[in-house]
Amino acid sequence: MFTISSKVVHPLHGLGTVEAIETQTILGKETRFWLIFFPELGLRMMVNTRVSGHAEKLRQVIHKDTVDELFDYLQQSQGEGPARAAWRMRINLERLKSGDVFQVCDVIKNLVSVSERVRKFSPKEKTLLDQAVATLASELAFVEGCSIEEMKERLMRTAKGLEKKPRSRARAAASVAAS
């Protein structure tokens, strides 16, 4: 599925690189592992290639065409969720663990909406928001070729409704040619 130097995304750790594929003998059985490095966290993780749940969480990096669609979705989605913080936390954590980039956008939008509505934003929700933004930003920054900090800022501006959809290159070129 993945080879050495493949870029992979883990739902809770973000963008990583497969550094090695190792075979180890555990309880008399040969088992293969991906050794993955997550540079943002300085974390190395061994993932069993056969154990369901672990290997299934890893996925390939999204395609560049998906980035615009993702920002459109983030801009248009409504931040909604249960009124109780414990329920919101459980639902948003499940969405984050799903690994689906659009569900991660929902987590960001929901928590940004909550942070703007309530007087006291829960520290757990703040941590979850930071984790969701960091996870998504690491992947999008790689795809777009920009810094992670720039991508974090762009995600937050879009989630807060401060960033409008940029004009396409074709429309920008047409307006320059017309003037």
mmCIF file of C-alpha atoms in Angstrom, residues 18-19 24 35 37 41-42 47 50 55 59 62 66 69 74 85 102 106 110 112 120-121 143 146 148 157 168:
data_model
loop_
_atom_site.group_PDB
_atom_site.id
_atom_site.type_symbol
_atom_site.label_atom_id
_atom_site.label_comp_id
_atom_site.label_asym_id
_atom_site.label_seq_id
_atom_site.Cartn_x
_atom_site.Cartn_y
_atom_site.Cartn_z
ATOM 1 C CA VAL A 18 7.144 6.370 5.654
ATOM 2 C CA GLU A 19 10.825 6.098 6.571
ATOM 3 C CA GLN A 24 9.921 -8.140 13.128
ATOM 4 C CA LEU A 35 7.982 3.271 10.410
ATOM 5 C CA PHE A 37 7.880 10.050 10.983
ATOM 6 C CA LEU A 41 5.288 16.520 16.275
ATOM 7 C CA GLY A 42 8.786 15.045 16.126
ATOM 8 C CA VAL A 47 2.187 0.878 12.379
ATOM 9 C CA ARG A 50 -2.070 -5.941 8.967
ATOM 10 C CA ALA A 55 -3.345 0.606 9.086
ATOM 11 C CA ARG A 59 -4.481 7.386 4.001
ATOM 12 C CA ILE A 62 -5.452 14.517 -0.891
ATOM 13 C CA THR A 66 -9.576 18.825 -3.617
ATOM 14 C CA GLU A 69 -13.362 22.174 -2.866
ATOM 15 C CA LEU A 74 -15.341 25.174 4.996
ATOM 16 C CA ALA A 85 -19.852 20.567 25.650
ATOM 17 C CA PHE A 102 -14.452 17.244 5.104
ATOM 18 C CA ASP A 106 -16.796 20.331 10.188
ATOM 19 C CA ASN A 110 -18.176 23.848 14.669
ATOM 20 C CA VAL A 112 -14.855 28.151 15.746
ATOM 21 C CA LYS A 120 -15.955 30.671 28.082
ATOM 22 C CA PHE A 121 -14.506 28.246 25.535
ATOM 23 C CA VAL A 143 -0.177 19.962 -1.191
ATOM 24 C CA CYS A 146 3.287 26.818 1.568
ATOM 25 C CA ILE A 148 2.074 25.264 7.863
ATOM 26 C CA ARG A 157 -9.802 33.015 8.461
ATOM 27 C CA SER A 168 -9.679 31.903 -10.404
#
